[in-house]
Structures are given as C-alpha cells and as structure tokens.
Coordinates of C-alpha atoms in Angstrom, one line a residue:
X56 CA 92.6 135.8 0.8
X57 CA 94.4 133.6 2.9
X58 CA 92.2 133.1 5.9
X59 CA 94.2 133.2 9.9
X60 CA 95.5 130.2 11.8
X61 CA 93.1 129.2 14.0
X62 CA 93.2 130.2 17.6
X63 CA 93.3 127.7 20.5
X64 CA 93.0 130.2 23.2
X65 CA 89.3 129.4 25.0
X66 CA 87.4 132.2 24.2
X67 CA 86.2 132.6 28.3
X68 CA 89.2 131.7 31.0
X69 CA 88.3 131.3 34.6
X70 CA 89.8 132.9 37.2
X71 CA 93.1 131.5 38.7
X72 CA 93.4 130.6 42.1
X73 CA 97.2 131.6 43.5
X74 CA 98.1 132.3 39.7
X75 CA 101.6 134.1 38.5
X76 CA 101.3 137.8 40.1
X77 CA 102.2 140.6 38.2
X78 CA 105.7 142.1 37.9
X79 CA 105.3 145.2 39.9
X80 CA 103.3 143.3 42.4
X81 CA 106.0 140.3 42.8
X82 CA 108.8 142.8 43.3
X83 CA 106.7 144.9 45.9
X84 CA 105.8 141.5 47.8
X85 CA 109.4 139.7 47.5
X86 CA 110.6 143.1 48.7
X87 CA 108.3 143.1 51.9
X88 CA 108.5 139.2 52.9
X89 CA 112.0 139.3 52.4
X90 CA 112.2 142.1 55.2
X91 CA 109.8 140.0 57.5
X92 CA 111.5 137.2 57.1
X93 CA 114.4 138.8 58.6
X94 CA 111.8 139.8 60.5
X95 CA 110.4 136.6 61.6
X96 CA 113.8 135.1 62.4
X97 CA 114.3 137.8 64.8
X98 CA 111.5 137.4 66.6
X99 CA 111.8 133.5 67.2
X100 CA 115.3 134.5 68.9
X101 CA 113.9 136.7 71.0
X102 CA 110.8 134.3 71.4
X103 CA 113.6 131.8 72.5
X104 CA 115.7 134.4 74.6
X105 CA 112.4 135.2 76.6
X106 CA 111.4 132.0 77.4
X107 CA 115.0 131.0 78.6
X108 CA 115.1 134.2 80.8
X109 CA 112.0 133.8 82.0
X110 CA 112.3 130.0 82.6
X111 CA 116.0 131.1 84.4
X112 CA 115.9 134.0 85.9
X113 CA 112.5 134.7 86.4
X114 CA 113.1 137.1 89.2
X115 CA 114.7 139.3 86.8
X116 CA 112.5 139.2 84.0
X117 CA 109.9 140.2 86.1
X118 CA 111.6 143.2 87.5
X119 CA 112.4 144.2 83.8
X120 CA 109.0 143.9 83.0
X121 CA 107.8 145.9 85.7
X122 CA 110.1 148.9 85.8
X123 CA 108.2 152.2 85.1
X124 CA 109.3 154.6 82.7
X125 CA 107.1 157.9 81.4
X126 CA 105.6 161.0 82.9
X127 CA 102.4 160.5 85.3
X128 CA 100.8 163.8 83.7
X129 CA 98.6 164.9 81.8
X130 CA 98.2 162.0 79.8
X131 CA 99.4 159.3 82.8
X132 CA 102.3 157.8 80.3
X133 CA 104.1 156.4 83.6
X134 CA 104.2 153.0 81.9
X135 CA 106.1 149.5 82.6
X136 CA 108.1 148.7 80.2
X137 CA 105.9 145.7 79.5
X138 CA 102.7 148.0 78.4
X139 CA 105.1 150.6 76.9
X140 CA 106.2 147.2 74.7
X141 CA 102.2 146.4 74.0
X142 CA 100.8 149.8 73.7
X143 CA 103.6 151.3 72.1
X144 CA 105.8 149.1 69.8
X145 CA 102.7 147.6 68.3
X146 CA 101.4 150.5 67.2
X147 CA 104.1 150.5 65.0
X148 CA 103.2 146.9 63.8
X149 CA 99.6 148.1 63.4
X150 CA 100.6 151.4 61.7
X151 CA 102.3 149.2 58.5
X152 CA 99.6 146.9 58.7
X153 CA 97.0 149.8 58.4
X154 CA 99.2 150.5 55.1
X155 CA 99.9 147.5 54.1
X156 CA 95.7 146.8 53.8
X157 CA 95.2 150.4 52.6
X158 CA 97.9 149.1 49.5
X159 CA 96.1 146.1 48.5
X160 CA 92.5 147.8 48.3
X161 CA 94.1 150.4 46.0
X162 CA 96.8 148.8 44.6
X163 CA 97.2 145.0 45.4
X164 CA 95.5 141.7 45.1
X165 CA 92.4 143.3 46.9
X166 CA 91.4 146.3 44.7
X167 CA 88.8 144.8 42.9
X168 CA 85.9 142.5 44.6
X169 CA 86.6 139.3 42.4
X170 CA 90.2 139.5 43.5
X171 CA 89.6 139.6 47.1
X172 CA 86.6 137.4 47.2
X173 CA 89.0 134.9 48.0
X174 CA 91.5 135.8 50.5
X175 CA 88.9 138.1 52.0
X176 CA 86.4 134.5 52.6
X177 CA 89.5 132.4 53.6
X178 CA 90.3 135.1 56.6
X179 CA 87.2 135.4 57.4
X180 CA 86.5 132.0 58.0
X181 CA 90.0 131.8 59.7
X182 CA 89.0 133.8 62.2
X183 CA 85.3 132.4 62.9
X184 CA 85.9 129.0 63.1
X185 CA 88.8 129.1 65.8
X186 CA 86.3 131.2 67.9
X187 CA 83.5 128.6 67.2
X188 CA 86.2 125.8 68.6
X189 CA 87.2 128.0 71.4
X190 CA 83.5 128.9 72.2
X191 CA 82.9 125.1 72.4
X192 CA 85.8 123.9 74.5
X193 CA 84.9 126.6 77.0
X194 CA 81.2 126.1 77.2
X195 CA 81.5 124.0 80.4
X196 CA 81.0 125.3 83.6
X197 CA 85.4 125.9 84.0
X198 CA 85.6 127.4 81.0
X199 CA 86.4 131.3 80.0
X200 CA 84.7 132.6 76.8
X201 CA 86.4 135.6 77.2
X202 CA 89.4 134.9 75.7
X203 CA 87.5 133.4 72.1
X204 CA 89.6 135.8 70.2
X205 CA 92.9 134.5 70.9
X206 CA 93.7 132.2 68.3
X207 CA 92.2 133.9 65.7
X208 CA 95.2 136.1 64.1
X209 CA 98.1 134.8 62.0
X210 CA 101.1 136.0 62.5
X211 CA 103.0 136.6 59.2
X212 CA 106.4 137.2 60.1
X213 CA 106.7 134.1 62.8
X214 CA 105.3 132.0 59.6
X215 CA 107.8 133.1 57.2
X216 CA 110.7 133.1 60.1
X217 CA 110.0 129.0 60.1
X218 CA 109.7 128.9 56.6
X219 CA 113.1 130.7 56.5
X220 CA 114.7 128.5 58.8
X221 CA 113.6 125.1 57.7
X222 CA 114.2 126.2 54.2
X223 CA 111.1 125.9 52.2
X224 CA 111.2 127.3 49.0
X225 CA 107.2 128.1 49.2
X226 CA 106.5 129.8 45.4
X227 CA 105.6 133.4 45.8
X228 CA 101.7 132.7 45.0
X229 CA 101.4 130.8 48.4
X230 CA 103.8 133.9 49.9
X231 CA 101.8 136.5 48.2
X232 CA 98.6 134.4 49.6
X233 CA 99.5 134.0 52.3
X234 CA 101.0 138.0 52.9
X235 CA 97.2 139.0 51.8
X236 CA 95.5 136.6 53.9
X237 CA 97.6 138.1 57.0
X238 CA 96.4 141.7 56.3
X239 CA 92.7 141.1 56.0
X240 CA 93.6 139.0 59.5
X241 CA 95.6 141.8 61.0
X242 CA 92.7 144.4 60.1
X243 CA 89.7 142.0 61.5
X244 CA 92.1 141.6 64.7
X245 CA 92.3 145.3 65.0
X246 CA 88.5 145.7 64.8
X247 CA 87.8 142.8 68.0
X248 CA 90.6 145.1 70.1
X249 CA 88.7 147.8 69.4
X250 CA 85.3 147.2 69.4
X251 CA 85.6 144.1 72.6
X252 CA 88.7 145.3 74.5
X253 CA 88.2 148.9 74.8
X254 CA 86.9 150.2 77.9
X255 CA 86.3 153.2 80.1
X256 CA 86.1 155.4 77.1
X257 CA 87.0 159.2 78.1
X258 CA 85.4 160.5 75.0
X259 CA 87.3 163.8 75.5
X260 CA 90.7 162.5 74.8
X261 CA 89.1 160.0 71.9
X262 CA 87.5 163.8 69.9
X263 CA 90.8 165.5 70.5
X264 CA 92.6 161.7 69.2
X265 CA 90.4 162.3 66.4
X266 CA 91.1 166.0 65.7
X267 CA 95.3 165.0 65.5
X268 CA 93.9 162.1 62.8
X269 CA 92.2 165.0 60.8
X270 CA 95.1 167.0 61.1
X271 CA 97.6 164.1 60.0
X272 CA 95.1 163.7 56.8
X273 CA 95.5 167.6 56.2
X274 CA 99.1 167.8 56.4
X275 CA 99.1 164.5 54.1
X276 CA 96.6 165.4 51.5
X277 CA 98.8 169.3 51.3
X278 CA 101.8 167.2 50.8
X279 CA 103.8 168.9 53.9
X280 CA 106.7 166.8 53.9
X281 CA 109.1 166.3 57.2
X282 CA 109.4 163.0 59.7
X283 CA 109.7 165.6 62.4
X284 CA 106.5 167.0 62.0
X285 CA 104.3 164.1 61.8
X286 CA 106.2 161.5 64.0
X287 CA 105.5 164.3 67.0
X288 CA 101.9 164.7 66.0
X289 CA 101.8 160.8 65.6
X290 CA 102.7 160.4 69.3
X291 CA 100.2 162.9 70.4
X292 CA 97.4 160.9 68.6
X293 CA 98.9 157.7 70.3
X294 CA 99.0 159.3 73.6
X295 CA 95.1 160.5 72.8
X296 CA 94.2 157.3 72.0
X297 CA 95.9 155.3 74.7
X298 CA 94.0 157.9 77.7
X299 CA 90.6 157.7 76.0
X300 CA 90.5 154.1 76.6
X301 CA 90.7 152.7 73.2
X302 CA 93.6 150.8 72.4
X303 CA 96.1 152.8 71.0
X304 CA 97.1 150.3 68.3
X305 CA 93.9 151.4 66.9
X306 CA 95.9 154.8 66.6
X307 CA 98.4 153.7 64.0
X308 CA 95.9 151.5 62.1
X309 CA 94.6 154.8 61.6
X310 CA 97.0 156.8 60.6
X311 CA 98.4 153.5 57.9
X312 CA 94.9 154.0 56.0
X313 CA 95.3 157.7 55.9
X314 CA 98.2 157.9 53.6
X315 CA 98.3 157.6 50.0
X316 CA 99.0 154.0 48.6
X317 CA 98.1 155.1 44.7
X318 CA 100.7 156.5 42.3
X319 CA 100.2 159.7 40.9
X320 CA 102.0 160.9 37.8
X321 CA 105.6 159.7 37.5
X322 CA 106.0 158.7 41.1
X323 CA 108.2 155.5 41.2
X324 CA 106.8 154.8 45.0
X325 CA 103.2 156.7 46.7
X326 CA 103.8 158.0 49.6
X327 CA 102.3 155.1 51.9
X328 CA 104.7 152.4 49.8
X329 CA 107.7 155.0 50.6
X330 CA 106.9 155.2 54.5
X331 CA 106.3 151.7 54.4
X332 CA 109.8 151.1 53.3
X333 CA 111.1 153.3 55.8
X334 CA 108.9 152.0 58.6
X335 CA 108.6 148.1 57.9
X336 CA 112.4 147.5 59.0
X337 CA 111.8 149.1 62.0
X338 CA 108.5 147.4 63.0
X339 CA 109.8 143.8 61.6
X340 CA 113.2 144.1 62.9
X341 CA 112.7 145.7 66.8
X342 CA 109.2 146.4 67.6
X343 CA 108.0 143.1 67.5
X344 CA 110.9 141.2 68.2
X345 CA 111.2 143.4 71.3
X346 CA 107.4 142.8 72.0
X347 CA 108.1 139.4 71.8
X348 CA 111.0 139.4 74.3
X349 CA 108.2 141.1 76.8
X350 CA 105.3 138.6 76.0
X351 CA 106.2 135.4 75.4
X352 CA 108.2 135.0 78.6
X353 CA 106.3 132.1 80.3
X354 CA 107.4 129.1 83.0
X355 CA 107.5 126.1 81.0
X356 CA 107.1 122.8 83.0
X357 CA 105.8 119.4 82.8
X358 CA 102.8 120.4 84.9
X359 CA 102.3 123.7 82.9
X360 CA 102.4 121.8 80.1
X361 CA 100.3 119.4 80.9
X362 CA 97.4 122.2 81.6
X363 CA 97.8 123.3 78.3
X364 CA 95.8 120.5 77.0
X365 CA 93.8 119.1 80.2
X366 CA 92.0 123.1 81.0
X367 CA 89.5 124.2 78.9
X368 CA 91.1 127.8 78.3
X369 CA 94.5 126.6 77.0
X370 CA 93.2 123.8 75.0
X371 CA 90.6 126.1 73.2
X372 CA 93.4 127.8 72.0
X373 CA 95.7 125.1 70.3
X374 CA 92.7 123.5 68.8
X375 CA 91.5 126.6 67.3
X376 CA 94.9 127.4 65.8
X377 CA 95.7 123.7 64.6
X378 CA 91.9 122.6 64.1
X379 CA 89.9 125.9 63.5
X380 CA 92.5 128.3 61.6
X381 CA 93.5 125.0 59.1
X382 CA 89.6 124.1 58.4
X383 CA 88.1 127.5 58.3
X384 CA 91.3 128.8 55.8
X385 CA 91.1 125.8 53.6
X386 CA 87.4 125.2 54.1
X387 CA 86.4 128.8 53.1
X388 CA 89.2 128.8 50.3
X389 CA 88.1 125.6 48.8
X390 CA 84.4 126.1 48.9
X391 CA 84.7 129.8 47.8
X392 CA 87.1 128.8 44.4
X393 CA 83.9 126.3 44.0
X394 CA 81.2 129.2 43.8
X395 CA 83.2 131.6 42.0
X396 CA 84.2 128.9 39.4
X397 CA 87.7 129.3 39.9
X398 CA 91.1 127.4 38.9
X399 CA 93.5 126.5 41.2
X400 CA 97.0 127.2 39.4
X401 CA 98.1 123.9 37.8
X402 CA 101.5 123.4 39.0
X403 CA 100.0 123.2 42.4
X404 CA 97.4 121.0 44.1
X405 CA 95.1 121.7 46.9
X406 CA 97.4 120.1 49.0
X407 CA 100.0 122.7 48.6
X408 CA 97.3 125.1 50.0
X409 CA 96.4 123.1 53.1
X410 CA 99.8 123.0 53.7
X411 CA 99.7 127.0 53.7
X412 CA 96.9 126.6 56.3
X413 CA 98.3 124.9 58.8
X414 CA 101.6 127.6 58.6
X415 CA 98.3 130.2 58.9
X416 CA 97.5 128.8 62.1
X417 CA 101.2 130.1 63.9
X418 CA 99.4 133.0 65.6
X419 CA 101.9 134.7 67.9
X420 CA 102.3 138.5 68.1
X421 CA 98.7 139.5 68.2
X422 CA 97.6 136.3 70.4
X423 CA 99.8 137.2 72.5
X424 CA 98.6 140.8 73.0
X425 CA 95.0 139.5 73.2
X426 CA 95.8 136.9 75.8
X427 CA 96.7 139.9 78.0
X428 CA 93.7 142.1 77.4
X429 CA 91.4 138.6 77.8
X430 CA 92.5 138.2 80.8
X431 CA 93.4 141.8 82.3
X432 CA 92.6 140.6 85.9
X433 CA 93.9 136.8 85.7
X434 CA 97.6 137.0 85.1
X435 CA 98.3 133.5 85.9
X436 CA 95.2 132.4 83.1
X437 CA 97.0 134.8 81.1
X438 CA 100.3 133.0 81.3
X439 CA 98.7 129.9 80.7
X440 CA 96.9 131.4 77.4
X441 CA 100.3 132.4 76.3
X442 CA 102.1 129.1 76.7
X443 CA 98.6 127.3 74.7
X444 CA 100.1 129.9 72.1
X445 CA 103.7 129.6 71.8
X446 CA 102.4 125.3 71.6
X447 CA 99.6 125.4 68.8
X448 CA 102.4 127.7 66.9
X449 CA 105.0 125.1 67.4
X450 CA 102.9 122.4 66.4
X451 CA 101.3 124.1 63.7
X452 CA 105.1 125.0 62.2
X453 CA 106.3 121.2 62.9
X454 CA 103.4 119.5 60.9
X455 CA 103.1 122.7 58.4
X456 CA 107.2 121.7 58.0
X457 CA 106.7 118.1 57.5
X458 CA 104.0 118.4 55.0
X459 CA 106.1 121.4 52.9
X460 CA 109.5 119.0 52.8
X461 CA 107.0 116.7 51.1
X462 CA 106.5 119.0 47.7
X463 CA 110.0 121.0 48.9
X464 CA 111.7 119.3 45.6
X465 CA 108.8 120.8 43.1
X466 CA 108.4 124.4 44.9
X467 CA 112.5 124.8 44.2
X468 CA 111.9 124.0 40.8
X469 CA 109.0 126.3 41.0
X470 CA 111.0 129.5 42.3
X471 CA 113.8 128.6 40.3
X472 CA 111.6 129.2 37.3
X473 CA 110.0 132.5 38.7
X474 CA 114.0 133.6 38.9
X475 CA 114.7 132.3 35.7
X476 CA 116.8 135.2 33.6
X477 CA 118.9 134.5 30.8
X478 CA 119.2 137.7 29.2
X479 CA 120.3 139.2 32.1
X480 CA 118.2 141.8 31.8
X481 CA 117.1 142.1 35.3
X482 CA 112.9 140.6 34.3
X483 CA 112.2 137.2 35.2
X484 CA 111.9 135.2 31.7
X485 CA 108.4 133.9 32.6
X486 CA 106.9 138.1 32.3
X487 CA 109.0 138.0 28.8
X488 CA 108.4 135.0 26.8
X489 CA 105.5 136.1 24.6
X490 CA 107.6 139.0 23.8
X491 CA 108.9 138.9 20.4
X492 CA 111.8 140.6 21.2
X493 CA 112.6 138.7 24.2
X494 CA 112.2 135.8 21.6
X495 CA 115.0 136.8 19.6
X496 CA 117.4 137.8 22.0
X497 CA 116.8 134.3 23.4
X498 CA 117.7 133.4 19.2
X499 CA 120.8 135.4 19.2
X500 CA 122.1 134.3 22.4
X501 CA 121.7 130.7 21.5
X502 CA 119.3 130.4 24.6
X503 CA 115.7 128.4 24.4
X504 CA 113.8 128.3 27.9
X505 CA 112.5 125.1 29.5
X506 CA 109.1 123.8 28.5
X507 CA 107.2 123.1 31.3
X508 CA 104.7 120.3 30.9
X509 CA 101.4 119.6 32.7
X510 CA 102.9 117.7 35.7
X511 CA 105.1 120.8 36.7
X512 CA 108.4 118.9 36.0
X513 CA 110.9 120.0 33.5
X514 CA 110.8 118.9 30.3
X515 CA 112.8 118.8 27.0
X516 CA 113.7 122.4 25.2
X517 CA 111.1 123.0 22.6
X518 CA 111.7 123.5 19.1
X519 CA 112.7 126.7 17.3
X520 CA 109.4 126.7 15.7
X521 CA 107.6 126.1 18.8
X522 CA 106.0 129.0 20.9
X523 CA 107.1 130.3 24.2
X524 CA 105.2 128.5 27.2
X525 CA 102.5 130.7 29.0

C-alpha cells in the first residue's frame, strides 16, 4: 500500500495578525469604507468651508449658529441650529455606530474573544494613554483636566477622506483594522459622554426614554416592518433622552445594538446590516459633514495658533493625538500580538501598522463634540480645544501621509492582488486558488496566477505542476 505524500503544513499555526479576511467579511467592509470615504471627503470640505466662513465672515457664521429652530414645549426642543447639529445629527452617527459594534460582536472580527483580543487592547490603550498625556500637560496650576477626553476618539471617516485624497492604496487588513479599531473607539467614546457628561438627570423623562427603547426592541424582535413607525418612535426616544439630561447620542447607540445583526435562515442581509445600508449614506454623507460645518468653524491666526502649543489645554490635546493615540495603539497592539503568540501577516511589517497609528490619531467628529461638553461654560477654551484638534489631525494625516507614500508602491501591488480575477467570475482569485476547479478553469483558459514570494514582490509564474500559493 502505497503510503501519502508527506504533509508540510505545521501541525499548530498561530494566529495572524491583520491576516486575509474572509469573503463575506471583505465585501461587507469594502462596501462600508467605500461609503465613508465618500464620507470622509465630504466632511474635510465642509471642515474647509467652515473654517473659511468662520475665518471670513464670522459675523455670519455665528448668527447661523445661533438661530433657534423647535418647539419650547413639552420637551423644550427650541434648539440652535448648532445643538440641533450636536444633539441631533450625531445621533445618527451614533445610531450606525451602535450597529456597526453590535455586527462585529455577532458577526465580524469581534465575535469571538481571541479575535477581538487585539483590536479590543489596541483601542483601549488608544484611549488611555492620550488621557494619561493630557492629564499630565494639565497638571500645572493653568491647566484644565476637564477636557482629558478629548483626544481620545478616532475619527474613521476623516482618516479614510485623507487616505482617499492622497491616494494610498492601504490593503484592506489595515482598512478592516483599522474600521474595527474605530468602533470599539466610538463605543468607549459613547460610554465617557454618558457616564462624565451627563448631568441634571430628570429621571422621569430617562424611565419613559427607556420604555420607547423596550418598545423599539418589541416591534423589532415581532418583526413589524415600516420606517414610519419606528423613525417616529425613534425621535420620541431621542427627544426623552435629550430632556432627561443624558446625551441623546446615547439614544441612538441604543437603538443600533437593539437590532438584529445575525442572519437567520436564507436572509441575504439581517435586519441591522439592511438599516445600516440604508442609514450609513445618510449619516456619512450629511450628518456629519453638516456637523462638521457647525463645529469646526474656529478663528485661525498666528496668535491662536501660537496658543495651541504654548497653553496647557490645547497642547494636551495635539500631543495626546500625535504622541498618546500612536504609542498606546501600537504599543498595546505590539505588546498584545507578543502575549497571545501571534503573527503579524508577512507581506507587512510592523511599520505598516505604525503607520496605521498615526492615521488613528486624526480624531475630529467626536473631539469635536467633547470639546464642547468639556468646556460647556468656556466658549473661548472651547474654541481653542477645537483648533488643538483640527492641528493634531492635520499633523497626524501629514506624517501618517509621508510614511504611507513610503510602502505606497508595495500596498498597490498588495490590493491589486486582493482584486486579482481572471475568470471573471466576480471572486477575488486569492479565496479560489486551492479550489480544484478554480484550478482548471485557470488550465483551460491558459491563465496561471502570480506566485508571490516571501518579500511580497511579484515573482515568476509557477509551473503547471506546482500548487496554487496560499
């Protein structure tokens, strides 16, 4: 009896770091970066528009900001247009954040604990160490420790509006990264709103808040289908939430982990993906951008600039979104791959993902919005906490940019392989090539794919003998 080939396959593999995802998980992430992208391009023009008007005209932008909308009773919804922009828009941000982190704990890179180990330390310790280096620069006698959760949050689609226009082709590992990193963020930035800027708490309005939540699960859970039965009760929950005190982002985190982001049956989407995909548009492509037109209008001088890194307040703030959110990403990423024994992907280096840090510290939509609860009574601090913001982001995206251009050459070869499809089939080659029948289509066609060697370039086409590269 003729006895097997041998097998050279280790018998244990350790865990990849930022490995190939899966096919069902690329598609869902290329589909959602590609609309914050969009996303993220709109929201540094109106970044740029805001600062121009406000710079310009600042008369005007003030009146804007100031003019009252709403009805005064019963829930006192007589809003500027500025809080109807912060209270209101966001909560649409927050709401397909709240799904998008109820997706990857059921579904995603999160579901099981030794998947999110990672991402899960690398936020967590790119949040605490830019409060440790704000909490530092502010513990002199001028300082304000108040506003220590500033630069803690990433903001996802500003990142991948810079990568868009500087034209990095990042690989969708450090996307995908990079996408989970920013939810674990957005929900640990949701939880500081809520538990350390929330105040006056009229718990009559929060129980009755509640009560629309457990209604919004009913309706959910029955399957009662109809946008205009839940986007009313929505903004009755909102309004709740926004009289009891609490911040009503809180509101549409809330309702994002109620829905359903499991498939059941023969379902092509779950509910929460299909709302997502309804909602994400809307949130990427006029809530925030709109928000952003609101918030990040701020006088821009030589003197004002100068503040920003002679005061303690300001300064705190680019260093812990240059210094702290680089550090405490890579740091906690690098240390944690140590403990858990696991492999970076080998056609990157761990200078790819420091490079992925730096573009985590451009924090802009939720610094933003912090920098105004921080400093509720202070509005010219404020101001000053937004311009240390809109400058740690810039410098953050310049040096992020410069150190991307310098691996820009290998990434393209890197995404050009992840597109890769000569059968036309509509499946990137890479999911197919230990298929046998992918094999001999490739035969037929006269086709052989690139073998890839250990450096990550391009090498000669193998054999016909040889095997398919993994």
């Amino acid at each position: 009896m003729t006895s097997p080939p041998p097998v050279n396959e280790p018998t244990t593999r350790r865990r990849q770091l930022l490995g190939r995802l899966s096919l069902p998980e690329r598609t869902f992430i290329t589909d959602a970066l590609r609309t914050e992208t969009v996303g993220g391009i709109l929201l540094l023009s109106a970044a740029v528009v805001a600062l121009i008007w406000a710079n310009v005209w600042p008369s005007a932008y003030e009146s804007v900001l100031d003019y009252t909308i709403g009805p005064s009773t019963p829930l006192h919804l007589n809003l500027s247009l500025d809080a109807w922009a912060k209270d209101g828009l966001l909560t649409i941000f927050f709401f397909v954040a709240g799904i998008e982190l109820k997706r990857e704990f059921v579904a995603g890179e999160l579901r099981t604990p030794s998947a999110a180990f990672l991402p899960v330390i690398a936020a967590v310790c790119g949040v605490a160490l830019p409060a440790i280096v704000f909490a530092v620069t502010n513990s002199g006698s001028g300082g304000h420790p108040g506003g220590w959760a500033i630069p803690t949050a990433t903001d996802i689609a500003f990142a991948l509006g810079v990568l868009a226009v500087v034209g990095s082709h990042l690989p969708s590992a450090l996307r995908a990264f990079l996408l989970t990193l920013a939810v674990v963020d957005d929900l640990i930035a949701i939880l500081i709103i809520a538990i350390f800027y929330s105040s006056g708490i009229k718990f009559w309005a929060l129980g009755l808040s509640f009560a629309g939540l457990v209604l919004f699960w009913f309706l959910h859970r029955r399957r009662v289908h109809g946008w205009y039965l839940f986007v009313p009760l929505a903004f009755v929950i909102w309004a709740l939430m926004h009289e009891s005190g609490v911040h009503p982002t809180v509101s549409g985190v809330a309702m994002g982990l109620i829905l359903r982001c499991h498939r059941v049956g023969d379902e092509k989407q779950s509910p929460g993906e299909h709302i997502e995909h309804q909602v994400r548009p809307l949130s990427a492509g006029l809530a925030v951008p709109v928000f952003a037109l609101f918030a990040a209008g701020v006088t821009i001088s030589g003197p004002a600039l100068g503040e920003v890194f002679t005061q303690a307040t300001p300064l705190g703030i680019v260093l812990g979104l240059l210094v702290g959110k680089t550090v405490g990403i890579f740091g906690g990423t690098r240390l944690a791959a140590r403990f858990t024994r696991a492999e970076l992907n080998p056609q990157l280096t761990w200078a790819d993902m420091f490079a992925v840090s730096v573009v985590a510290g451009i924090g802009f939509t939720v610094s933003l919005l912090i920098s105004e609860l921080a400093f509720p009574d202070d509005p010219a601090l404020a101001d000053k906490s937004k311009a240390a913001v809109l400058v740690g982001s810039l410098l953050c995206a310049l040096i992020a940019t410069a150190l991307l251009k310098l691996r820009n050459r290998h990434y393209r070869q890197l995404c050009e392989e992840e597109e890769r499809d000569l059968d036309g089939d509509g499946i990137p080659d890479v999911y197919q090539q230990d298929d046998p029948a992918w094999q001999a289509r490739m035969a037929e066609l006269g086709k052989r794919p690139t073998e890839r060697g250990p450096d990550g370039e391009a090498g000669s086409d193998p054999g016909p003998g040889s095997a398919a590269p993994r």
